[in-house]
Structure formats: C-alpha cells, structure tokens
Amino acid sequence: GRGDIARMRDDYDRAEDLYAQATDLYQQIGDRLGQAHILKGRGDIARMRDDYDRAEDLYAQATHLYQQIGNRLGQANTLDGRGDIARMRDDYDRAEDLYAQATHLYQQIGNRLGQANTLKGRGDIARMRDDYDRAEDLYAQATHLYQQIGDRLGQANVWLGLARLAERQGDVVTAVGRYDQAETGYRAIGLDYWADHCAERKRTLE
C-alpha cells in the first residue's frame, strides 16, 4: 500500500508511520496476514537503515505470524531477510541455516527466483569461508535458475560472485573474465555503478 510506496521512495519515516497505522487497523480486525506483511515491511525499513536488531525482531514476529497462518511465501521471504542480516553481521552459521530454510520453502512452493537468490546468498557465504567447491556448486545452481526465469540481475550478481571467488583463489585470468561478464550484464540493465565497479576491478587485475 502507501507504506510500500514510501519505502520504495526511500521516505522511511513516512513509510514507518503509515505501516504503524496499518498495523493498528489489522490488529483491530484480526487480520494476521495483513499484520505479517506490515511487520515484514517495517523489518525491511529497519534493515535499510542498518538497524539490524530492530529488523531481526520485526522479521521474527512476521515469520511467527506467517507460520501460524501457513503462508509459506511470507515465511520464506522473512527467513531470507533474516539470513541477509546474519550475513551482514558475519554470523555465517546462522545465515546459512536461515537461507537453507528459505531455500527449502521456496522450493516447496515453486518460487524459482527466491530459491535462486537464497542459493546465491549461500554461495557468497561459502566463498567468504574459502569453501571454493561448495561456492562453485551453489553459484551453478543459482545460475541455472536465473537462466530459466531470465533474471539478468541475478545472473550478473552470480558472475560478480564468481569473479570474487576466482580473485580470492588467485586465478587472475578467470577473475578478469568473470568481472567482464558481470560488467556487461550490469551495463545491459542500467546498473552503471556496479558495471563501473567491475571495470575498476578488471583494471586493477590486468
């Protein structure tokens, strides 16, 4: 609703106010699904503000409500958000567990985009842990899904992950090739900031 629009415009104070009003209304009429959606939206705002404690609390409340009413998509989305927070905090065990739960739910309901995103997140974690074979495998699974659904952003993100993985392994030739693919992918969808980042990494390595 209006809170979502304000959030997308980065007007977080306005969004939080609108979400709070909606929460009161949903509570009055006993609409748990509405309540859960609002809690998830407020969690997104807190995460964007780097207020991870608040975000985790709101996501946890939303997850609980989604579980109560059997909404697996909502549950998966909040688990994914909580995985992001754990990863940002370098709590890789917790992040992997949350992403794995989300992947399983996305798989159950046939949501390939959610599945691909969580597999990519798990690939990032494996990379950060220097578990190169696992990272490659998870990235490959994510790539397969992104290609199936034609998600160019997801594909570019995987190429970036693979470039960083190759760079971490000291494989400069592969890293340069992957950065080149990622740059082309980002440029094609108008994400010049990330395309420029990849171009800069290539220049540094070449």
Short mmCIF file of C-alpha atoms in Angstrom, two decimals:
data_model
loop_
_atom_site.label_atom_id
_atom_site.label_comp_id
_atom_site.label_asym_id
_atom_site.label_seq_id
_atom_site.Cartn_x
_atom_site.Cartn_y
_atom_site.Cartn_z
CA GLY A 1 0.00 0.00 0.00
CA ARG A 2 1.08 3.58 0.68
CA GLY A 3 3.75 2.40 3.11
CA ASP A 4 5.32 0.26 0.37
CA ILE A 5 5.38 3.26 -2.00
CA ALA A 6 7.01 5.49 0.61
CA ARG A 7 9.56 2.76 1.32
CA MET A 8 10.45 2.49 -2.37
CA ARG A 9 10.92 6.27 -2.45
CA ASP A 10 13.35 5.96 0.49
CA ASP A 11 10.97 8.07 2.63
CA TYR A 12 11.47 5.76 5.58
CA ASP A 13 9.91 7.96 8.29
CA ARG A 14 6.69 8.33 6.29
CA ALA A 15 6.65 4.62 5.47
CA GLU A 16 7.13 3.64 9.10
CA ASP A 17 4.29 5.96 10.13
CA LEU A 18 1.92 4.51 7.50
CA TYR A 19 2.89 0.94 8.39
CA ALA A 20 2.26 1.65 12.09
CA GLN A 21 -1.24 2.98 11.29
CA ALA A 22 -1.96 -0.09 9.16
CA THR A 23 -0.72 -2.40 11.94
CA ASP A 24 -3.29 -0.91 14.35
CA LEU A 25 -6.08 -1.43 11.83
CA TYR A 26 -5.09 -5.01 11.02
CA GLN A 27 -4.88 -5.82 14.74
CA GLN A 28 -8.36 -4.36 15.32
CA ILE A 29 -9.91 -6.56 12.63
CA GLY A 30 -7.80 -9.61 13.42
CA ASP A 31 -6.14 -9.79 10.00
CA ARG A 32 -2.97 -11.76 10.74
CA LEU A 33 -1.82 -11.87 7.11
CA GLY A 34 -2.08 -8.09 6.86
CA GLN A 35 -0.22 -7.75 10.16
CA ALA A 36 2.53 -10.10 8.96
CA HIS A 37 3.00 -8.17 5.70
CA ILE A 38 3.30 -4.90 7.62
CA LEU A 39 5.81 -6.35 10.09
CA LYS A 40 7.87 -7.62 7.14
CA GLY A 41 7.75 -4.16 5.50
CA ARG A 42 8.84 -2.49 8.74
CA GLY A 43 11.64 -5.05 9.00
CA ASP A 44 12.78 -4.08 5.50
CA ILE A 45 12.92 -0.42 6.54
CA ALA A 46 14.92 -1.19 9.69
CA ARG A 47 17.34 -3.29 7.63
CA MET A 48 17.80 -0.50 5.07
CA ARG A 49 18.62 1.82 7.98
CA ASP A 50 21.19 -0.72 9.25
CA ASP A 51 19.14 -1.13 12.45
CA TYR A 52 19.69 -4.87 12.48
CA ASP A 53 18.39 -5.60 16.00
CA ARG A 54 15.04 -3.97 15.19
CA ALA A 55 14.91 -5.60 11.76
CA GLU A 56 15.55 -9.06 13.22
CA ASP A 57 12.83 -8.54 15.83
CA LEU A 58 10.26 -7.40 13.25
CA TYR A 59 11.16 -10.21 10.84
CA ALA A 60 10.91 -12.76 13.66
CA GLN A 61 7.41 -11.51 14.56
CA ALA A 62 6.38 -11.67 10.89
CA THR A 63 7.83 -15.18 10.50
CA HIS A 64 5.81 -16.33 13.52
CA LEU A 65 2.56 -14.96 12.07
CA TYR A 66 3.24 -16.40 8.62
CA GLN A 67 3.88 -19.79 10.26
CA GLN A 68 0.61 -19.56 12.21
CA ILE A 69 -1.46 -18.97 9.10
CA GLY A 70 0.54 -21.31 6.87
CA ASN A 71 1.80 -18.67 4.43
CA ARG A 72 5.00 -20.27 3.17
CA LEU A 73 5.96 -17.48 0.76
CA GLY A 74 5.83 -14.86 3.51
CA GLN A 75 7.72 -17.18 5.83
CA ALA A 76 10.42 -17.77 3.19
CA ASN A 77 10.75 -14.04 2.50
CA THR A 78 11.27 -13.18 6.16
CA LEU A 79 13.74 -16.04 6.63
CA ASP A 80 15.64 -14.68 3.62
CA GLY A 81 15.70 -11.20 5.19
CA ARG A 82 16.95 -12.62 8.48
CA GLY A 83 19.63 -14.52 6.56
CA ASP A 84 20.77 -11.24 4.99
CA ILE A 85 21.09 -9.67 8.45
CA ALA A 86 23.07 -12.61 9.81
CA ARG A 87 25.38 -12.44 6.79
CA MET A 88 25.91 -8.69 7.25
CA ARG A 89 26.88 -9.44 10.85
CA ASP A 90 29.35 -12.12 9.66
CA ASP A 91 27.33 -14.75 11.53
CA TYR A 92 27.75 -17.27 8.73
CA ASP A 93 26.42 -20.34 10.55
CA ARG A 94 23.15 -18.60 11.32
CA ALA A 95 22.93 -17.07 7.84
CA GLU A 96 23.44 -20.46 6.19
CA ASP A 97 20.75 -22.03 8.39
CA LEU A 98 18.21 -19.27 7.65
CA TYR A 99 18.95 -19.25 3.91
CA ALA A 100 18.68 -23.05 3.81
CA GLN A 101 15.24 -22.93 5.47
CA ALA A 102 14.15 -20.26 2.99
CA THR A 103 15.53 -22.23 0.02
CA HIS A 104 13.55 -25.28 1.14
CA LEU A 105 10.29 -23.29 1.39
CA TYR A 106 10.83 -21.55 -1.96
CA GLN A 107 11.46 -24.99 -3.49
CA GLN A 108 8.24 -26.36 -1.97
CA ILE A 109 6.09 -23.60 -3.46
CA GLY A 110 7.93 -23.45 -6.78
CA ASN A 111 9.30 -19.93 -6.36
CA ARG A 112 12.43 -20.12 -8.52
CA LEU A 113 13.52 -16.52 -8.01
CA GLY A 114 13.50 -16.84 -4.22
CA GLN A 115 15.26 -20.18 -4.48
CA ALA A 116 17.95 -18.71 -6.78
CA ASN A 117 18.51 -15.71 -4.51
CA THR A 118 18.99 -17.82 -1.40
CA LEU A 119 21.30 -20.24 -3.24
CA LYS A 120 23.35 -17.24 -4.37
CA GLY A 121 23.48 -15.95 -0.78
CA ARG A 122 24.67 -19.35 0.41
CA GLY A 123 27.30 -19.31 -2.35
CA ASP A 124 28.55 -15.96 -1.01
CA ILE A 125 28.84 -17.45 2.47
CA ALA A 126 30.79 -20.46 1.17
CA ARG A 127 33.09 -18.07 -0.70
CA MET A 128 33.74 -15.99 2.42
CA ARG A 129 34.60 -19.23 4.23
CA ASP A 130 37.03 -20.21 1.43
CA ASP A 131 34.94 -23.30 0.71
CA TYR A 132 35.52 -22.92 -3.02
CA ASP A 133 33.96 -26.15 -4.29
CA ARG A 134 30.75 -25.53 -2.36
CA ALA A 135 30.62 -21.92 -3.54
CA GLU A 136 31.01 -23.02 -7.17
CA ASP A 137 28.25 -25.60 -6.76
CA LEU A 138 25.79 -23.17 -5.14
CA TYR A 139 26.52 -20.46 -7.72
CA ALA A 140 25.96 -23.00 -10.50
CA GLN A 141 22.57 -23.96 -9.05
CA ALA A 142 21.60 -20.29 -8.77
CA THR A 143 22.77 -19.59 -12.33
CA HIS A 144 20.65 -22.45 -13.68
CA LEU A 145 17.53 -20.98 -12.06
CA TYR A 146 18.30 -17.39 -13.07
CA GLN A 147 18.73 -18.54 -16.67
CA GLN A 148 15.46 -20.48 -16.57
CA ILE A 149 13.50 -17.39 -15.49
CA GLY A 150 15.54 -14.89 -17.49
CA ASP A 151 16.67 -12.86 -14.47
CA ARG A 152 19.60 -10.80 -15.78
CA LEU A 153 20.30 -9.06 -12.48
CA GLY A 154 20.60 -12.37 -10.65
CA GLN A 155 22.90 -13.70 -13.36
CA ALA A 156 25.12 -10.61 -13.18
CA ASN A 157 25.27 -10.95 -9.39
CA VAL A 158 26.45 -14.56 -9.74
CA TRP A 159 29.15 -13.54 -12.23
CA LEU A 160 30.34 -10.95 -9.71
CA GLY A 161 30.39 -13.62 -7.01
CA LEU A 162 32.37 -15.95 -9.29
CA ALA A 163 34.81 -13.14 -10.13
CA ARG A 164 35.42 -12.51 -6.42
CA LEU A 165 35.78 -16.25 -5.85
CA ALA A 166 38.41 -16.56 -8.62
CA GLU A 167 40.22 -13.48 -7.31
CA ARG A 168 40.26 -14.97 -3.81
CA GLN A 169 41.80 -18.12 -5.26
CA GLY A 170 44.46 -16.11 -7.09
CA ASP A 171 43.10 -17.10 -10.52
CA VAL A 172 43.51 -13.72 -12.22
CA VAL A 173 42.56 -14.84 -15.75
CA THR A 174 39.23 -16.31 -14.64
CA ALA A 175 38.55 -13.35 -12.35
CA VAL A 176 39.05 -10.86 -15.19
CA GLY A 177 36.74 -12.89 -17.46
CA ARG A 178 34.02 -13.06 -14.80
CA TYR A 179 34.30 -9.35 -13.99
CA ASP A 180 33.93 -8.68 -17.72
CA GLN A 181 30.75 -10.79 -17.87
CA ALA A 182 29.35 -9.09 -14.77
CA GLU A 183 30.18 -5.64 -16.16
CA THR A 184 28.36 -6.42 -19.42
CA GLY A 185 25.39 -7.83 -17.50
CA TYR A 186 25.07 -4.83 -15.20
CA ARG A 187 25.54 -2.35 -18.06
CA ALA A 188 22.76 -4.05 -20.06
CA ILE A 189 20.23 -3.41 -17.28
CA GLY A 190 21.41 0.12 -16.49
CA LEU A 191 23.25 -0.59 -13.22
CA ASP A 192 26.23 1.59 -14.08
CA TYR A 193 27.51 1.81 -10.50
CA TRP A 194 28.11 -1.95 -10.40
CA ALA A 195 29.31 -2.07 -14.01
CA ASP A 196 31.92 0.59 -13.15
CA HIS A 197 32.92 -1.36 -10.04
CA CYS A 198 33.58 -4.46 -12.17
CA ALA A 199 35.52 -2.40 -14.74
CA GLU A 200 37.69 -0.98 -11.95
CA ARG A 201 38.40 -4.45 -10.55
CA LYS A 202 39.40 -5.63 -14.05
CA ARG A 203 41.81 -2.70 -14.46
CA THR A 204 43.38 -3.48 -11.09
CA LEU A 205 43.96 -7.12 -12.03
CA GLU A 206 45.08 -6.73 -15.65
#
